[in-house]
mmCIF file of C-alpha atoms and ligand atoms in Angstrom:
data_model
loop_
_atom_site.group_PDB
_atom_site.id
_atom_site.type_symbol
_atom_site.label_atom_id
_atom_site.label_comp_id
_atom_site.label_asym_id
_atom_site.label_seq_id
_atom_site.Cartn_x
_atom_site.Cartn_y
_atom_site.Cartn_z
ATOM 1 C CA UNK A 1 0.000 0.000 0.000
ATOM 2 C CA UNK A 2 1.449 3.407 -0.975
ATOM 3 C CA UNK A 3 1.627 6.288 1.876
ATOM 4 C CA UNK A 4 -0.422 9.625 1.161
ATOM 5 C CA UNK A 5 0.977 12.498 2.668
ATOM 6 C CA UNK A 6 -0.431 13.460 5.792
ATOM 7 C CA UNK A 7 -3.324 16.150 5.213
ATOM 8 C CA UNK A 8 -4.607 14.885 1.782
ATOM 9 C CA UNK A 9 -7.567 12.583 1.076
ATOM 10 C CA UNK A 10 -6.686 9.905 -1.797
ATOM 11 C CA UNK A 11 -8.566 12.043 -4.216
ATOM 12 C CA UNK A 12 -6.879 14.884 -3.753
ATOM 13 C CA UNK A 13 -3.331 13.017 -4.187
ATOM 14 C CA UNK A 14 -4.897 11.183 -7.663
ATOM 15 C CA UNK A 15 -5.975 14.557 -8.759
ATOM 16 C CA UNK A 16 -2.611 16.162 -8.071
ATOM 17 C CA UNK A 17 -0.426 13.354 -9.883
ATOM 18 C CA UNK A 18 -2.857 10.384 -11.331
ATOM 19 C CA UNK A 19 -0.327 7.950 -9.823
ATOM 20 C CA UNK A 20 2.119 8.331 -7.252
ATOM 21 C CA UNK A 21 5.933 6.425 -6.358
ATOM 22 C CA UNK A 22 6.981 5.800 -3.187
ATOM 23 C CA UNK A 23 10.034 8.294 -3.758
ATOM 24 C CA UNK A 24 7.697 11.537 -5.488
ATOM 25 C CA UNK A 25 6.971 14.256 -3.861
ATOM 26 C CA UNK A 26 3.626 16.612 -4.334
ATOM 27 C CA UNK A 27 5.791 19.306 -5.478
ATOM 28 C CA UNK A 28 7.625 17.260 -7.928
ATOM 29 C CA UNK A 29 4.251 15.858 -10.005
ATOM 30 C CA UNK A 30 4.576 16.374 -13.630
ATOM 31 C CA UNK A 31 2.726 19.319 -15.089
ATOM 32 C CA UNK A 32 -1.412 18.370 -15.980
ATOM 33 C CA UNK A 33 -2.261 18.374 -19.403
ATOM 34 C CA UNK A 34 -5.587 20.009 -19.684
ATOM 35 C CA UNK A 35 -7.707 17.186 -20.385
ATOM 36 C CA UNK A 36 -5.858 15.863 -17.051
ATOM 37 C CA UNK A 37 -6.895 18.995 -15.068
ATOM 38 C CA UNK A 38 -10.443 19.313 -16.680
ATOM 39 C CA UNK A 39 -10.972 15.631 -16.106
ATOM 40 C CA UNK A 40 -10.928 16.397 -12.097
ATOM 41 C CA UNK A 41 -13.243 19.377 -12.391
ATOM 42 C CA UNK A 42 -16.326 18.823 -11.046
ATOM 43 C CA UNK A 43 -19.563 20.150 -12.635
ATOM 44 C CA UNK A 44 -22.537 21.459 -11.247
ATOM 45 C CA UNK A 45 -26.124 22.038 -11.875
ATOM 46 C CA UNK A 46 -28.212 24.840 -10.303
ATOM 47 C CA UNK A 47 -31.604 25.168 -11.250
ATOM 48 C CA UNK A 48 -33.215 28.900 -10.262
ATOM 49 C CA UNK A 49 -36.456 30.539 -9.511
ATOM 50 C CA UNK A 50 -37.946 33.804 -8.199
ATOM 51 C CA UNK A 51 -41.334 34.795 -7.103
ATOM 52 C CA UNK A 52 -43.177 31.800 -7.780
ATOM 53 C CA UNK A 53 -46.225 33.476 -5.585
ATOM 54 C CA UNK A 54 -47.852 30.124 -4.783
ATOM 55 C CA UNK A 55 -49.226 30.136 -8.568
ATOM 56 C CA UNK A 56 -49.400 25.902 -8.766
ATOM 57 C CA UNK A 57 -51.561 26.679 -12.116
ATOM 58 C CA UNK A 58 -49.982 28.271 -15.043
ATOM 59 C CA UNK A 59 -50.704 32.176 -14.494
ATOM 60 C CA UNK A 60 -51.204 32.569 -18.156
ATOM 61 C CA UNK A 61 -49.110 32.881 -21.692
ATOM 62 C CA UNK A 62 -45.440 33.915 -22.193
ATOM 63 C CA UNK A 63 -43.668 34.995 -24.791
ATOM 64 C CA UNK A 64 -41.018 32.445 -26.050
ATOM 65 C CA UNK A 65 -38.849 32.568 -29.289
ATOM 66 C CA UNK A 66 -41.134 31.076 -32.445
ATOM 67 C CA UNK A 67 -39.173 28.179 -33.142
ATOM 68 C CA UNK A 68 -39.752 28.794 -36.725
ATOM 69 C CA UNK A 69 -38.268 32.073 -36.618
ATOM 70 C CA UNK A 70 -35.966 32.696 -34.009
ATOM 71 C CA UNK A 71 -36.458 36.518 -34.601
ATOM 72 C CA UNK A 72 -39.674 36.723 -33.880
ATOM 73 C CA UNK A 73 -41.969 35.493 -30.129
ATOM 74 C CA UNK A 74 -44.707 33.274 -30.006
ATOM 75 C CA UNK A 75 -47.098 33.199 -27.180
ATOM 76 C CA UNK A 76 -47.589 29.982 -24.970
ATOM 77 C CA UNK A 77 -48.975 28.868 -21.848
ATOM 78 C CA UNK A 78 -46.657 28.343 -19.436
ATOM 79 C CA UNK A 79 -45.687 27.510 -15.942
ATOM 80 C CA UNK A 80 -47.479 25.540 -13.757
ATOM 81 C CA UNK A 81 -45.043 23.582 -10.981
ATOM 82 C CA UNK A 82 -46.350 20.431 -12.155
ATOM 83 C CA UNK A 83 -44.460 21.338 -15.354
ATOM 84 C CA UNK A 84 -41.650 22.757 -13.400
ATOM 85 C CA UNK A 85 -41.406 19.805 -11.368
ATOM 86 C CA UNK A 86 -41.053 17.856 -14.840
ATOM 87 C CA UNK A 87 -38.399 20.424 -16.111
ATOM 88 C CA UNK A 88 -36.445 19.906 -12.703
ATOM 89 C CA UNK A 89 -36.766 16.421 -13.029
ATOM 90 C CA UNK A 90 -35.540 15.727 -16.603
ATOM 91 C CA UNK A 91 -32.424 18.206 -15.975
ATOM 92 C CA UNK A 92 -31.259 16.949 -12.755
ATOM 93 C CA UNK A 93 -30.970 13.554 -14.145
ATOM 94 C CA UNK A 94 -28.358 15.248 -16.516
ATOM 95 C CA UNK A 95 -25.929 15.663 -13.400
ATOM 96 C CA UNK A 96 -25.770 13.949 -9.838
ATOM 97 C CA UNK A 97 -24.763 17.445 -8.775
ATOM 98 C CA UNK A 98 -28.139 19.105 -8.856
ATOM 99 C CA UNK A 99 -29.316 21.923 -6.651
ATOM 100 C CA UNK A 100 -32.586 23.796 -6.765
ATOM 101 C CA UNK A 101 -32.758 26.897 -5.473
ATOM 102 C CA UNK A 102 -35.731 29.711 -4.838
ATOM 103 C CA UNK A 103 -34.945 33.534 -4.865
ATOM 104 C CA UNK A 104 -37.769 34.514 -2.436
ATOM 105 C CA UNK A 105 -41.459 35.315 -2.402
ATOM 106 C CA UNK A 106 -42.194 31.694 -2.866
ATOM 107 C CA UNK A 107 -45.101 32.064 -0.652
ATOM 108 C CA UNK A 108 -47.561 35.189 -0.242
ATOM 109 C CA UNK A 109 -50.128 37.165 -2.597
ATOM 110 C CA UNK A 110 -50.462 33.626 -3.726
ATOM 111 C CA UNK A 111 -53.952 32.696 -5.852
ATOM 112 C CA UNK A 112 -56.597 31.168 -4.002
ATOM 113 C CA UNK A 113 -55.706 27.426 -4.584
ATOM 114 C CA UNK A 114 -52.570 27.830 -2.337
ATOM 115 C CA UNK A 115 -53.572 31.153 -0.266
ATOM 116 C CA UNK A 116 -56.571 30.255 1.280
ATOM 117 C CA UNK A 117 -54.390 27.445 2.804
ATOM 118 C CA UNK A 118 -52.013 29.269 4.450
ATOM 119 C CA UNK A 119 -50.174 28.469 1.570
ATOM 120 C CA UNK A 120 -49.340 24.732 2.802
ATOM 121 C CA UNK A 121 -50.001 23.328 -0.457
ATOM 122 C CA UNK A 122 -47.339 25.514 -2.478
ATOM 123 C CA UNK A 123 -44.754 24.085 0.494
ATOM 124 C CA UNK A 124 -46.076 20.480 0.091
ATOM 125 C CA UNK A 125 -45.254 20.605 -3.991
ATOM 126 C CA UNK A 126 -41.523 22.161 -3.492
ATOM 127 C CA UNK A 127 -41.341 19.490 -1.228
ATOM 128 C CA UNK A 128 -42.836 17.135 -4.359
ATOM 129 C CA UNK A 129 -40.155 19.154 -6.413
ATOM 130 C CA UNK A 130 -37.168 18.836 -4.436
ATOM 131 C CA UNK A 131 -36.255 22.197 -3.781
ATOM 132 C CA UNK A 132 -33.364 22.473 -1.873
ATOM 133 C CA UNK A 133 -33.163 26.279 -0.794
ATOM 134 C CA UNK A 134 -35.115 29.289 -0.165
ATOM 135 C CA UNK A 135 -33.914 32.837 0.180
ATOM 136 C CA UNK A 136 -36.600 34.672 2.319
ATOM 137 C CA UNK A 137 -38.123 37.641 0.437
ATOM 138 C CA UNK A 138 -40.913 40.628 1.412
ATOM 139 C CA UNK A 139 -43.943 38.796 1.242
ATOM 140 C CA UNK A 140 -42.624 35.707 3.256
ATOM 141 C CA UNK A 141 -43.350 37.759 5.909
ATOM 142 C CA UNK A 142 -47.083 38.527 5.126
ATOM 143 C CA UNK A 143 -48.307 36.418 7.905
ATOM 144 C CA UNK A 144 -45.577 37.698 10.187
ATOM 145 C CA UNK A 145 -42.573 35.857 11.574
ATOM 146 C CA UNK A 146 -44.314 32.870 13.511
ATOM 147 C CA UNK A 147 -46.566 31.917 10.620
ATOM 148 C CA UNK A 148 -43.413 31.802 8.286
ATOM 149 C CA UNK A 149 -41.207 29.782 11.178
ATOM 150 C CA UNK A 150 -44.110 27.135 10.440
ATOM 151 C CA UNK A 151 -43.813 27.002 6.847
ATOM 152 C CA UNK A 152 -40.319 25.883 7.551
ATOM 153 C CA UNK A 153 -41.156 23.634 10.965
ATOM 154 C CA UNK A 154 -44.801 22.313 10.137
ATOM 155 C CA UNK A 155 -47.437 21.757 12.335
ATOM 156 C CA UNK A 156 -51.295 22.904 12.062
ATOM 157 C CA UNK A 157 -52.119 26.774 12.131
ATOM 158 C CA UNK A 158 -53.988 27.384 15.329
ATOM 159 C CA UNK A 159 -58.012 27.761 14.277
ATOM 160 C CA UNK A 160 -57.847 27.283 11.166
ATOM 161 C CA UNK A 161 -58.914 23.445 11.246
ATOM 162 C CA UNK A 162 -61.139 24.316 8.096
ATOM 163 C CA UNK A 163 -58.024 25.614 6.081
ATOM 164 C CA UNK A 164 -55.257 23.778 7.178
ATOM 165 C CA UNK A 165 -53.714 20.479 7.433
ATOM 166 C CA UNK A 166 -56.093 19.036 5.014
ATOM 167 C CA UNK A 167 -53.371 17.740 3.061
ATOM 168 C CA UNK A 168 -52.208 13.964 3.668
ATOM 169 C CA UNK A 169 -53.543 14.826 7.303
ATOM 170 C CA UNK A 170 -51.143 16.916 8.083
ATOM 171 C CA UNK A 171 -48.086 19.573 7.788
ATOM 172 C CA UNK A 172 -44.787 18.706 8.459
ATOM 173 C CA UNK A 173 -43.340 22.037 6.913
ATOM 174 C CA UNK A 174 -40.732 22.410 3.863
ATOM 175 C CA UNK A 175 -38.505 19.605 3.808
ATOM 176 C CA UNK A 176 -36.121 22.643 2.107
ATOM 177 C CA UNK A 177 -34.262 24.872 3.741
ATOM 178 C CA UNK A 178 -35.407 28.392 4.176
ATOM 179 C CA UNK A 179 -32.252 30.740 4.367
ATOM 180 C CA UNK A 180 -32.324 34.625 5.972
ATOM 181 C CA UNK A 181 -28.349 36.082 6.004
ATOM 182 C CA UNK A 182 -29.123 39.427 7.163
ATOM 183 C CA UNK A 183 -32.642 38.736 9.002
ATOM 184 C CA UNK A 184 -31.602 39.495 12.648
ATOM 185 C CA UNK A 185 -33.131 38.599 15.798
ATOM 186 C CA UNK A 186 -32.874 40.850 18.741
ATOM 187 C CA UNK A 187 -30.449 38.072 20.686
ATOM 188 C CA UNK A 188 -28.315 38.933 17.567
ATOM 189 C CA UNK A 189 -28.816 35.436 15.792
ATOM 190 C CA UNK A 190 -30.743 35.161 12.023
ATOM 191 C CA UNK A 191 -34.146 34.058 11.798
ATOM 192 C CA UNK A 192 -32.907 31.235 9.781
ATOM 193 C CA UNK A 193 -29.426 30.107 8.288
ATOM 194 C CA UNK A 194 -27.454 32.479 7.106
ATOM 195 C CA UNK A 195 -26.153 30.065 4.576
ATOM 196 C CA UNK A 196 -25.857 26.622 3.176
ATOM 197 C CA UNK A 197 -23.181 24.520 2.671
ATOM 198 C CA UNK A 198 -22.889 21.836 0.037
ATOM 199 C CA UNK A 199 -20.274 19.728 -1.168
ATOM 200 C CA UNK A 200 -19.145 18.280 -4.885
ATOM 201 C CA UNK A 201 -16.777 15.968 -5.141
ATOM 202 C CA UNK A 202 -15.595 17.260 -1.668
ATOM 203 C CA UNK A 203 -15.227 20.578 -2.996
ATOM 204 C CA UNK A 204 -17.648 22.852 -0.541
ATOM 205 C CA UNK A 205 -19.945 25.713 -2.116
ATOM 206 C CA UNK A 206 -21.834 28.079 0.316
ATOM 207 C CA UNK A 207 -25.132 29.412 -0.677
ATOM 208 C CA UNK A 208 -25.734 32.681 0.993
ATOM 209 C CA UNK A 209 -29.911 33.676 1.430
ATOM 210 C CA UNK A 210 -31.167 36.884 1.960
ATOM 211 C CA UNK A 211 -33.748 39.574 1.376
ATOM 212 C CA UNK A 212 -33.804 43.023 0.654
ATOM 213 C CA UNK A 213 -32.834 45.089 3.536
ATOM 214 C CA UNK A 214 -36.144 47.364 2.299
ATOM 215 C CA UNK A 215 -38.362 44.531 3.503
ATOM 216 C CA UNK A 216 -39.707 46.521 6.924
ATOM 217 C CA UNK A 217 -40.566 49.702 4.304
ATOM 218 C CA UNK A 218 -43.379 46.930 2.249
ATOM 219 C CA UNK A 219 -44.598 44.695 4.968
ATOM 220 C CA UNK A 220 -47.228 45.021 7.943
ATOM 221 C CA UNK A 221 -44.755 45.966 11.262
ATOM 222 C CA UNK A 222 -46.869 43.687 13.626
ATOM 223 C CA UNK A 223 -44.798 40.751 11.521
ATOM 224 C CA UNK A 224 -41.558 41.547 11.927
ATOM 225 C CA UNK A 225 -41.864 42.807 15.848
ATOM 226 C CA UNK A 226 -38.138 42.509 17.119
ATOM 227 C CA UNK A 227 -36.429 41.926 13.485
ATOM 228 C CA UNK A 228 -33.676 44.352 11.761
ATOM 229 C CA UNK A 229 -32.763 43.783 8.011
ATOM 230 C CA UNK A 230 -29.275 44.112 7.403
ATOM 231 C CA UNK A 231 -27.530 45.518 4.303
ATOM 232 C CA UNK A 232 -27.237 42.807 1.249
ATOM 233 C CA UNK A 233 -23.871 43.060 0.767
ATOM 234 C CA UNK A 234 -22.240 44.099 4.187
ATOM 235 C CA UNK A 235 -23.959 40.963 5.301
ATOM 236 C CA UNK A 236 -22.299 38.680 2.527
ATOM 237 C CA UNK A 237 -19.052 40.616 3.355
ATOM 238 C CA UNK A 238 -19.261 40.013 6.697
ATOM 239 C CA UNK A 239 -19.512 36.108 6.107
ATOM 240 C CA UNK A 240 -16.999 35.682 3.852
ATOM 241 C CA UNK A 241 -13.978 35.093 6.543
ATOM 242 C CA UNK A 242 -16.173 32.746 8.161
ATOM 243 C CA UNK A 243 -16.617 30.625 5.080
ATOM 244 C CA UNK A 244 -13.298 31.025 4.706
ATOM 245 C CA UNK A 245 -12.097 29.466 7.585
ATOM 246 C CA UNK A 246 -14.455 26.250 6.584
ATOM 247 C CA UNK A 247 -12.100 26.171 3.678
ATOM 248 C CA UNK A 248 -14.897 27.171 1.368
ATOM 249 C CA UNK A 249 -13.718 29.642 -1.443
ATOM 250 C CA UNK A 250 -16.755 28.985 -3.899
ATOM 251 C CA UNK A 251 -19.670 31.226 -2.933
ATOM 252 C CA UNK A 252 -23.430 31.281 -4.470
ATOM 253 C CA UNK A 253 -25.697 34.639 -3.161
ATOM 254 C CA UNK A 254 -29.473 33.854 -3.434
ATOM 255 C CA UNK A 255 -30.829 37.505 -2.955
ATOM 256 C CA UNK A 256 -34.571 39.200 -2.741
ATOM 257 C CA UNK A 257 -33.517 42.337 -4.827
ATOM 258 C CA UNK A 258 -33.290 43.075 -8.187
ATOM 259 C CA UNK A 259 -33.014 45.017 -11.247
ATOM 260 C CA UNK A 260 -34.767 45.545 -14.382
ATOM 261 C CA UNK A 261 -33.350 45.788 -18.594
ATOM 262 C CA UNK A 262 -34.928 46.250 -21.437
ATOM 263 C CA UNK A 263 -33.973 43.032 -23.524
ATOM 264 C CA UNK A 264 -35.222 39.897 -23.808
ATOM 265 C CA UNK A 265 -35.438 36.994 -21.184
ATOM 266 C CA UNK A 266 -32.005 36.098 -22.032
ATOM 267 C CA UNK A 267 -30.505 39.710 -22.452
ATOM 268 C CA UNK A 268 -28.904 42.295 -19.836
ATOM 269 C CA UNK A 269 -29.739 45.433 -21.878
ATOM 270 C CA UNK A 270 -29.083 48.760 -19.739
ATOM 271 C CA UNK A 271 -29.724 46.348 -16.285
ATOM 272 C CA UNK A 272 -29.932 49.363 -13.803
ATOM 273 C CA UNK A 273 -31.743 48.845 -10.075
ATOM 274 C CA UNK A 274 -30.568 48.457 -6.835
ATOM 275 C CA UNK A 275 -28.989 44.971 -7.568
ATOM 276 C CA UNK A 276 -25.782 46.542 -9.419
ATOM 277 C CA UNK A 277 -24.519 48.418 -6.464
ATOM 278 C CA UNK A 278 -25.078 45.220 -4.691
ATOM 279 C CA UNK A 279 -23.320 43.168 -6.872
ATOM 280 C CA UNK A 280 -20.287 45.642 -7.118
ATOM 281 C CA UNK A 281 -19.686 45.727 -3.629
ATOM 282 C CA UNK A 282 -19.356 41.855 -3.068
ATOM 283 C CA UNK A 283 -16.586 40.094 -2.466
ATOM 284 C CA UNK A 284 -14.971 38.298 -5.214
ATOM 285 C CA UNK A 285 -15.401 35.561 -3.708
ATOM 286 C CA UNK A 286 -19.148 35.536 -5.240
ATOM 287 C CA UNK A 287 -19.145 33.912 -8.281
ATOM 288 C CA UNK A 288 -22.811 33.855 -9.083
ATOM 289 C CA UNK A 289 -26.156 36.324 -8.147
ATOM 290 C CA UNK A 290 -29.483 34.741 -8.026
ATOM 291 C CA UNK A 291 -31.821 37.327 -7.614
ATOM 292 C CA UNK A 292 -35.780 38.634 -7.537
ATOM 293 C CA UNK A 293 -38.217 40.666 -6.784
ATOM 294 C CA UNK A 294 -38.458 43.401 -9.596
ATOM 295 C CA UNK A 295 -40.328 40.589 -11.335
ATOM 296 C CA UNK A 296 -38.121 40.733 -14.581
ATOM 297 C CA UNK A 297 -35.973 38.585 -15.811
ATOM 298 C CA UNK A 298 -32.576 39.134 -16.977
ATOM 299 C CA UNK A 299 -28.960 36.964 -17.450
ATOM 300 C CA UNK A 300 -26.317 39.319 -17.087
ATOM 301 C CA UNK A 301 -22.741 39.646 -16.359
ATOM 302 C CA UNK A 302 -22.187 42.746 -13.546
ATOM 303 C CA UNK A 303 -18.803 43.522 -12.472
ATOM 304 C CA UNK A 304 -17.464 39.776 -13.315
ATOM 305 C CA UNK A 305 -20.332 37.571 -12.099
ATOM 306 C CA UNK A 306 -23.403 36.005 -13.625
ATOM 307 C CA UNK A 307 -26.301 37.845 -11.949
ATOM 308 C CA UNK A 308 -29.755 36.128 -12.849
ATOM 309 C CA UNK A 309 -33.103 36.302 -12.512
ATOM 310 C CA UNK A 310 -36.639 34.231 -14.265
ATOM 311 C CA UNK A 311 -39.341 36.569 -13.798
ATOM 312 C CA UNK A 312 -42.223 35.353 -11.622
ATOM 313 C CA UNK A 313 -44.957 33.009 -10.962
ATOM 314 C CA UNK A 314 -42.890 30.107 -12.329
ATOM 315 C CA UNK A 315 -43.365 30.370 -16.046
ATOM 316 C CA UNK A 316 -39.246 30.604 -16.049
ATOM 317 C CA UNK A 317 -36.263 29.325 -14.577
ATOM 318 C CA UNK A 318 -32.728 29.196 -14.624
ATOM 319 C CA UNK A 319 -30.495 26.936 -16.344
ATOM 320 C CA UNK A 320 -27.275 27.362 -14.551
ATOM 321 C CA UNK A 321 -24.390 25.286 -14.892
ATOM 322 C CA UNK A 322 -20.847 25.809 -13.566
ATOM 323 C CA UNK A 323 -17.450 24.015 -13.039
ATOM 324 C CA UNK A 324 -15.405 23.896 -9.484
ATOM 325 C CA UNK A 325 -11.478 23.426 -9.935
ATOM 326 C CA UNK A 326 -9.823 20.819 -7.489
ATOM 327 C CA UNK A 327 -6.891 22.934 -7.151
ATOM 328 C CA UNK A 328 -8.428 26.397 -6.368
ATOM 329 C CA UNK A 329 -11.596 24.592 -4.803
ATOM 330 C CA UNK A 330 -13.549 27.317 -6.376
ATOM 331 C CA UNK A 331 -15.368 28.054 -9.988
ATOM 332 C CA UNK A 332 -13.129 27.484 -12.968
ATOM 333 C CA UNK A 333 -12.921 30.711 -14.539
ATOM 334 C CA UNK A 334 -15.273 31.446 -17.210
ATOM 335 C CA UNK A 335 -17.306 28.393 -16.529
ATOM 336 C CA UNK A 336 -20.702 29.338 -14.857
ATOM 337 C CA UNK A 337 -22.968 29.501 -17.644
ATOM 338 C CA UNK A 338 -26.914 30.155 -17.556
ATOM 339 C CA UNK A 339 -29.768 30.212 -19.298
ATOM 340 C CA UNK A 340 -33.342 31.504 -18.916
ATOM 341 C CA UNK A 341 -35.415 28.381 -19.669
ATOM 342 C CA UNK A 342 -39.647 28.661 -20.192
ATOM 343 C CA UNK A 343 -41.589 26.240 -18.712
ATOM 344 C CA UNK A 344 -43.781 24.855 -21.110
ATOM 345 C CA UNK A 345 -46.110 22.704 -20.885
ATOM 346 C CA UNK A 346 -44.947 20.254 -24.001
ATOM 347 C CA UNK A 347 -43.435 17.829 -20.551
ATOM 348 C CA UNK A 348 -45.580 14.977 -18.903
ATOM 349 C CA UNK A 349 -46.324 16.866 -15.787
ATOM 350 C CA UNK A 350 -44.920 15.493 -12.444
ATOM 351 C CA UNK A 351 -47.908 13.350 -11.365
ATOM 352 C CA UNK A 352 -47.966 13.755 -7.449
ATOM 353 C CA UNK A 353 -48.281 17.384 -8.312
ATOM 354 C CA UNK A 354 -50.714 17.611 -10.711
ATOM 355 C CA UNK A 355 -52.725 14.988 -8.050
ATOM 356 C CA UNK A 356 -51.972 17.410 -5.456
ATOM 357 C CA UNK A 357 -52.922 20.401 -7.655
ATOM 358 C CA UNK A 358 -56.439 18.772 -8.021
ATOM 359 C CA UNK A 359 -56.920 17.682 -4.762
ATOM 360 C CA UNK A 360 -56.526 21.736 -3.571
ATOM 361 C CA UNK A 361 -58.483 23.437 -6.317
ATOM 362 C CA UNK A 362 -61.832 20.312 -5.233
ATOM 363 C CA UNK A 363 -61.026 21.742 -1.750
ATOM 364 C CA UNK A 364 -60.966 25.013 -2.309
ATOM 365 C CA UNK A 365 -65.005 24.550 -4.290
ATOM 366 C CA UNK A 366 -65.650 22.670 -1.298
ATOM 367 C CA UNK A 367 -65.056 25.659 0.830
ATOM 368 C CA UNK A 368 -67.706 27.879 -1.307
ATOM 369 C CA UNK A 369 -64.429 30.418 -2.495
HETATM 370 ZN ZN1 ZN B 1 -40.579 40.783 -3.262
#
């Protein structure tokens, strides 16, 4: 059996040399060829959304490129997170490093299928989904700060026995994890995690949540009794040495603030809005933006990271797919790419959604609404 130096994992020796003698030394391994040093990268698939609003049914048309003629838009139906679920579920099988991510105001001013049930049934289909993260934003505090704590913990909401916990019996809560950087209690602590980590191929990413430090200016006070909202970027600055020290140099910021531009879904024409300052005072130690709230969507490049967004309601998401380097630990340069993806309905919807779907909208007639 050959000796690994002390400190290294056997991947991490096989990555540095492919094979190693008895007599070599780490500093002495032959130079990589590229294919060598590409073959250890390790790629990643993110898959992004923004203001889905509880809207389980498609909210209406969208317009896509004509696929006859690229340079002109053809209206379709889309969304509906049955059909997102079906999206999410054909692309993750591309890559067994998948993550799913919401940009905040998943829940709130939702239609009446998922609002008039506290909005338990748009938590029960992420769950159905498999998202794995969600950024607070405004209107996940619409019901104040207890009602959201139970979105993310479960249980029944205190007399409503008519609205809630009619589905499967029950509410056990997102199975994802809600995420709230620069939402700060009065014993100092967040509301929830500041951040995430997750690990590919042993190489850790952090994914920072947050929303806009605005939120107490648009939601009711009684809600948010006892809660400051920090500055966006000072709070990501303010974690970085902390990540640092975890050994994580690869970081993801899933923020509740945006921008707006006057191109298409896949443009960055003229992007202007409070997310550029944002973005431009963020360590560089942010590779990639996820944003929301302005509603818009947009796939830009500010200040030397991919900043994103997919409109609302879920008729888009985000394609995004990167590369993390063995050696630096962090994104291979020039590798995060994305793409604003519609979510058509020309998919076999996920079935336990659509079931689920139906089973709210016959209790909701049921109800007389
Ligand atoms: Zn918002």
């Amino acid at each position: 059996m050959k000796l690994i130096p002390l400190g290294m994992t056997l991947s991490a020796a096989l990555a540095l040399g492919g094979c190693m003698s008895d007599s070599s030394s780490v500093g002495a391994t032959r130079t990589q060829t590229g294919d060598e040093a590409a073959a250890g990268q390790v790629a990643v698939k993110m898959i992004a959304f923004n203001d889905f609003h509880g809207n389980l049914e498609a909210p209406g048309t969208l317009a896509i490129p004509d696929p006859k003629d690229p340079s002109k838009t053809v209206k379709v139906t889309a969304g509906g997170v049955d059909y997102l679920a079906a999206w999410v579920k054909q692309l993750r099988a591309q890559s067994p490093n998948t993550v799913v991510v919401s940009a905040g105001d998943l829940i709130g001013a939702s239609p009446l299928v998922s609002g008039l049930f506290h909005d338990e049934p748009t938590i029960e289909a992420m769950n159905l989904l498999g998202l794995d993260i969600n950024a607070v934003g405004n209107h996940e505090f619409d019901d104040g700060q207890d009602e959201l704590l139970r979105m993310q913990n479960g249980g029944c909401k205190a007399g409503a026995v008519e609205t809630s916990c009619l589905y499967g019996g029950g509410f056990s809560g997102a199975k994802f994890k809600f995420l709230a950087a620069n939402v700060q209690k009065q014993d100092g602590g967040t509301l929830f995690p500041a951040y995430e980590i997750k690990k590919y191929g042993n190489i850790p990413v952090a994914f920072i949540g947050m929303t806009l430090k605005g939120t107490p200016d648009i939601v009711s006070p009684t809600g948010i009794q006892g809660l400051s909202f920090k500055d966006e970027a000072d709070t990501v600055n303010a974690l970085v040495p902390k990540l640092k020290a975890q050994g994580v140099a690869a970081v993801v910021v899933v923020v509740h603030e945006g921008g707006y531009q006057s191109g298409n879904y896949n443009e960055c024409k003229g992007i202007s809005g409070p997310i550029v300052d944002i973005v431009k005072k963020l360590d560089k130690v942010v590779g990639l933006v996820v944003t929301g709230h302005t509603h818009q969507a947009y796939n830009c490049q500010i200040d030397g990271r991919t900043v994103t967004s997919a409109k609302n309601y879920g008729q888009l998401f985000t394609e995004i797919n990167f590369k993390l380097s063995p050696a630096t630990r962090t994104f291979v340069p020039g590798s995060i790419q994305a793409v604003n993806r519609p979510v058509t309905q020309d998919i076999a919807p996920l079935a336990s959604i659509s079931s689920l779907i139906q089973i709210e909208l016959d209790q909701a007639a049921d109800t007389g609404q």
